[in-house]
Amino acid sequence: VAGENNGFHININREVFDYEASITGTILGNDAGTVTLVAYSGDIDSSDFTSLDFNEVIGFTTVNKKDSPLGYTLGILPYGKNVPIKNVQIFALLDANNSETVDAGDRIGFYGKGDDFSTLLTIDDGTELKNTDIEFKFDVQEPCGVEMSLSGSFSLPSAYTEDSPPVYIAI
């Protein structure tokens, strides 16, 4: 409102850097709806996207996709992390039912080269990654109502090092 507004508290928690970077490509497929695109530099360890660490979000935008492929540009925010930013994933959330939440019927897509499920990128000053096409890889299903767990073990290949990309197990 006009005049004095109070009661707001804003934490200044991100350092601002001097670089420009962007990612462009096409959201593939004939799915229609609101699509949220995210550039994320953290680990994704849950399909519950509300659990993402927002300090690791380095870019996002929302677009309205019709029932045909749609070109996009995703600007990388020059704050929070300085370049180079390694192990960045680009993913898309399609809100197919316009519920404004991730729920049954929605679709999740990633940028992946060749047979990669998700290809990790490095962002540098002046980066303009082109042809970073996103394909919807799986549908969000209705919860089954049965609580389940999975346990076991996994052995890393001998060539795996501390600097290797993360390993994800998707079920």
mmCIF file of N, CA, C and O in Angstrom, residues 2-46:
data_model
loop_
_atom_site.group_PDB
_atom_site.id
_atom_site.type_symbol
_atom_site.label_atom_id
_atom_site.label_comp_id
_atom_site.label_asym_id
_atom_site.label_seq_id
_atom_site.Cartn_x
_atom_site.Cartn_y
_atom_site.Cartn_z
ATOM 1 N N ALA A 2 0.290 2.340 -0.404
ATOM 2 C CA ALA A 2 1.045 3.593 -0.404
ATOM 3 C C ALA A 2 1.430 3.942 1.022
ATOM 4 O O ALA A 2 0.704 3.652 1.967
ATOM 5 N N GLY A 3 2.580 4.544 1.192
ATOM 6 C CA GLY A 3 3.026 4.930 2.519
ATOM 7 C C GLY A 3 3.935 3.889 3.119
ATOM 8 O O GLY A 3 4.628 3.150 2.425
ATOM 9 N N GLU A 4 3.902 3.777 4.434
ATOM 10 C CA GLU A 4 4.820 2.894 5.152
ATOM 11 C C GLU A 4 4.298 1.464 5.199
ATOM 12 O O GLU A 4 3.131 1.227 5.493
ATOM 13 N N ASN A 5 5.162 0.512 4.856
ATOM 14 C CA ASN A 5 4.859 -0.912 4.972
ATOM 15 C C ASN A 5 5.877 -1.505 5.932
ATOM 16 O O ASN A 5 7.063 -1.286 5.787
ATOM 17 N N ASN A 6 5.422 -2.239 6.923
ATOM 18 C CA ASN A 6 6.365 -2.809 7.879
ATOM 19 C C ASN A 6 5.968 -4.240 8.210
ATOM 20 O O ASN A 6 4.947 -4.740 7.736
ATOM 21 N N GLY A 7 6.799 -4.883 9.015
ATOM 22 C CA GLY A 7 6.554 -6.279 9.358
ATOM 23 C C GLY A 7 7.275 -7.254 8.446
ATOM 24 O O GLY A 7 7.088 -8.456 8.538
ATOM 25 N N PHE A 8 8.114 -6.759 7.547
ATOM 26 C CA PHE A 8 8.848 -7.616 6.627
ATOM 27 C C PHE A 8 10.256 -7.827 7.148
ATOM 28 O O PHE A 8 10.874 -6.909 7.672
ATOM 29 N N HIS A 9 10.764 -9.025 6.997
ATOM 30 C CA HIS A 9 12.155 -9.321 7.340
ATOM 31 C C HIS A 9 12.769 -10.058 6.159
ATOM 32 O O HIS A 9 12.270 -11.116 5.760
ATOM 33 N N ILE A 10 13.803 -9.506 5.584
ATOM 34 C CA ILE A 10 14.451 -10.123 4.427
ATOM 35 C C ILE A 10 15.881 -10.478 4.816
ATOM 36 O O ILE A 10 16.664 -9.602 5.199
ATOM 37 N N ASN A 11 16.197 -11.758 4.744
ATOM 38 C CA ASN A 11 17.563 -12.206 4.999
ATOM 39 C C ASN A 11 18.392 -12.029 3.740
ATOM 40 O O ASN A 11 18.005 -12.485 2.671
ATOM 41 N N ILE A 12 19.532 -11.385 3.863
ATOM 42 C CA ILE A 12 20.476 -11.268 2.754
ATOM 43 C C ILE A 12 21.451 -12.431 2.929
ATOM 44 O O ILE A 12 22.298 -12.415 3.807
ATOM 45 N N ASN A 13 21.276 -13.473 2.104
ATOM 46 C CA ASN A 13 22.057 -14.674 2.327
ATOM 47 C C ASN A 13 22.781 -15.185 1.079
ATOM 48 O O ASN A 13 23.282 -16.289 1.092
ATOM 49 N N ARG A 14 22.803 -14.398 0.026
ATOM 50 C CA ARG A 14 23.515 -14.821 -1.174
ATOM 51 C C ARG A 14 24.437 -13.712 -1.659
ATOM 52 O O ARG A 14 24.033 -12.562 -1.764
ATOM 53 N N GLU A 15 25.663 -14.114 -1.956
ATOM 54 C CA GLU A 15 26.623 -13.175 -2.516
ATOM 55 C C GLU A 15 26.332 -13.002 -4.004
ATOM 56 O O GLU A 15 25.968 -13.952 -4.691
ATOM 57 N N VAL A 16 26.483 -11.791 -4.518
ATOM 58 C CA VAL A 16 26.235 -11.502 -5.930
ATOM 59 C C VAL A 16 27.567 -11.522 -6.673
ATOM 60 O O VAL A 16 28.559 -10.966 -6.201
ATOM 61 N N PHE A 17 27.579 -12.176 -7.845
ATOM 62 C CA PHE A 17 28.785 -12.294 -8.658
ATOM 63 C C PHE A 17 28.561 -11.617 -10.003
ATOM 64 O O PHE A 17 27.430 -11.297 -10.371
ATOM 65 N N ASP A 18 29.634 -11.408 -10.741
ATOM 66 C CA ASP A 18 29.576 -10.697 -12.008
ATOM 67 C C ASP A 18 29.818 -11.673 -13.164
ATOM 68 O O ASP A 18 30.939 -11.805 -13.645
ATOM 69 N N TYR A 19 28.767 -12.375 -13.555
ATOM 70 C CA TYR A 19 28.848 -13.237 -14.741
ATOM 71 C C TYR A 19 27.483 -13.323 -15.384
ATOM 72 O O TYR A 19 26.463 -13.013 -14.766
ATOM 73 N N GLU A 20 27.492 -13.722 -16.639
ATOM 74 C CA GLU A 20 26.249 -13.951 -17.373
ATOM 75 C C GLU A 20 26.312 -15.331 -17.980
ATOM 76 O O GLU A 20 27.324 -15.725 -18.546
ATOM 77 N N ALA A 21 25.215 -16.061 -17.857
ATOM 78 C CA ALA A 21 25.135 -17.401 -18.433
ATOM 79 C C ALA A 21 23.668 -17.731 -18.686
ATOM 80 O O ALA A 21 22.782 -17.244 -17.988
ATOM 81 N N SER A 22 23.439 -18.562 -19.687
ATOM 82 C CA SER A 22 22.074 -18.992 -19.977
ATOM 83 C C SER A 22 22.099 -20.358 -20.654
ATOM 84 O O SER A 22 23.136 -20.819 -21.142
ATOM 85 N N ILE A 23 20.939 -20.975 -20.646
ATOM 86 C CA ILE A 23 20.756 -22.285 -21.264
ATOM 87 C C ILE A 23 19.528 -22.183 -22.151
ATOM 88 O O ILE A 23 18.495 -21.640 -21.736
ATOM 89 N N THR A 24 19.638 -22.687 -23.384
ATOM 90 C CA THR A 24 18.500 -22.683 -24.297
ATOM 91 C C THR A 24 18.298 -24.074 -24.855
ATOM 92 O O THR A 24 19.230 -24.887 -24.921
ATOM 93 N N GLY A 25 17.081 -24.341 -25.247
ATOM 94 C CA GLY A 25 16.754 -25.627 -25.841
ATOM 95 C C GLY A 25 15.277 -25.702 -26.134
ATOM 96 O O GLY A 25 14.586 -24.686 -26.206
ATOM 97 N N THR A 26 14.803 -26.924 -26.250
ATOM 98 C CA THR A 26 13.401 -27.184 -26.559
ATOM 99 C C THR A 26 12.847 -28.155 -25.536
ATOM 100 O O THR A 26 13.502 -29.142 -25.189
ATOM 101 N N ILE A 27 11.648 -27.867 -25.060
ATOM 102 C CA ILE A 27 10.916 -28.824 -24.230
ATOM 103 C C ILE A 27 10.173 -29.700 -25.222
ATOM 104 O O ILE A 27 9.267 -29.232 -25.928
ATOM 105 N N LEU A 28 10.575 -30.951 -25.321
ATOM 106 C CA LEU A 28 10.046 -31.866 -26.336
ATOM 107 C C LEU A 28 8.681 -32.428 -25.935
ATOM 108 O O LEU A 28 8.285 -32.347 -24.775
ATOM 109 N N GLY A 29 7.995 -33.012 -26.898
ATOM 110 C CA GLY A 29 6.755 -33.724 -26.625
ATOM 111 C C GLY A 29 5.510 -32.893 -26.893
ATOM 112 O O GLY A 29 5.568 -31.709 -27.204
ATOM 113 N N ASN A 30 4.380 -33.584 -26.786
ATOM 114 C CA ASN A 30 3.087 -32.977 -27.071
ATOM 115 C C ASN A 30 2.286 -32.691 -25.807
ATOM 116 O O ASN A 30 1.085 -32.471 -25.871
ATOM 117 N N ASP A 31 2.939 -32.714 -24.649
ATOM 118 C CA ASP A 31 2.259 -32.436 -23.387
ATOM 119 C C ASP A 31 2.001 -30.942 -23.264
ATOM 120 O O ASP A 31 2.835 -30.131 -23.655
ATOM 121 N N ALA A 32 0.842 -30.587 -22.698
ATOM 122 C CA ALA A 32 0.487 -29.183 -22.519
ATOM 123 C C ALA A 32 0.299 -28.880 -21.048
ATOM 124 O O ALA A 32 -0.132 -29.731 -20.273
ATOM 125 N N GLY A 33 0.640 -27.648 -20.667
ATOM 126 C CA GLY A 33 0.444 -27.197 -19.295
ATOM 127 C C GLY A 33 1.540 -26.259 -18.870
ATOM 128 O O GLY A 33 2.430 -25.898 -19.651
ATOM 129 N N THR A 34 1.492 -25.854 -17.622
ATOM 130 C CA THR A 34 2.517 -24.988 -17.055
ATOM 131 C C THR A 34 3.752 -25.819 -16.744
ATOM 132 O O THR A 34 3.656 -26.853 -16.084
ATOM 133 N N VAL A 35 4.899 -25.378 -17.236
ATOM 134 C CA VAL A 35 6.160 -26.084 -17.021
ATOM 135 C C VAL A 35 7.095 -25.176 -16.221
ATOM 136 O O VAL A 35 7.325 -24.029 -16.599
ATOM 137 N N THR A 36 7.610 -25.693 -15.112
ATOM 138 C CA THR A 36 8.623 -24.992 -14.339
ATOM 139 C C THR A 36 9.966 -25.615 -14.665
ATOM 140 O O THR A 36 10.149 -26.825 -14.503
ATOM 141 N N LEU A 37 10.893 -24.804 -15.170
ATOM 142 C CA LEU A 37 12.245 -25.248 -15.498
ATOM 143 C C LEU A 37 13.174 -24.820 -14.370
ATOM 144 O O LEU A 37 13.082 -23.688 -13.882
ATOM 145 N N VAL A 38 14.069 -25.734 -13.967
ATOM 146 C CA VAL A 38 14.967 -25.461 -12.853
ATOM 147 C C VAL A 38 16.387 -25.886 -13.221
ATOM 148 O O VAL A 38 16.595 -26.988 -13.727
ATOM 149 N N ALA A 39 17.351 -25.000 -12.952
ATOM 150 C CA ALA A 39 18.775 -25.352 -13.006
ATOM 151 C C ALA A 39 19.184 -25.569 -11.556
ATOM 152 O O ALA A 39 19.050 -24.671 -10.728
ATOM 153 N N TYR A 40 19.681 -26.770 -11.257
ATOM 154 C CA TYR A 40 19.907 -27.178 -9.866
ATOM 155 C C TYR A 40 21.306 -27.742 -9.711
ATOM 156 O O TYR A 40 21.713 -28.632 -10.458
ATOM 157 N N SER A 41 22.052 -27.238 -8.726
ATOM 158 C CA SER A 41 23.440 -27.668 -8.544
ATOM 159 C C SER A 41 23.624 -28.565 -7.325
ATOM 160 O O SER A 41 24.752 -28.855 -6.946
ATOM 161 N N GLY A 42 22.544 -29.019 -6.721
ATOM 162 C CA GLY A 42 22.641 -29.891 -5.548
ATOM 163 C C GLY A 42 22.274 -31.318 -5.888
ATOM 164 O O GLY A 42 21.986 -31.656 -7.034
ATOM 165 N N ASP A 43 22.283 -32.149 -4.878
ATOM 166 C CA ASP A 43 21.884 -33.545 -5.049
ATOM 167 C C ASP A 43 20.367 -33.647 -5.014
ATOM 168 O O ASP A 43 19.709 -32.997 -4.204
ATOM 169 N N ILE A 44 19.825 -34.448 -5.913
ATOM 170 C CA ILE A 44 18.398 -34.746 -5.890
ATOM 171 C C ILE A 44 18.267 -36.126 -5.271
ATOM 172 O O ILE A 44 18.675 -37.121 -5.872
ATOM 173 N N ASP A 45 17.755 -36.176 -4.067
ATOM 174 C CA ASP A 45 17.671 -37.460 -3.371
ATOM 175 C C ASP A 45 16.240 -37.821 -2.986
ATOM 176 O O ASP A 45 16.013 -38.646 -2.113
ATOM 177 N N SER A 46 15.275 -37.196 -3.660
ATOM 178 C CA SER A 46 13.874 -37.498 -3.399
ATOM 179 C C SER A 46 13.063 -37.067 -4.606
ATOM 180 O O SER A 46 13.425 -36.121 -5.307
#
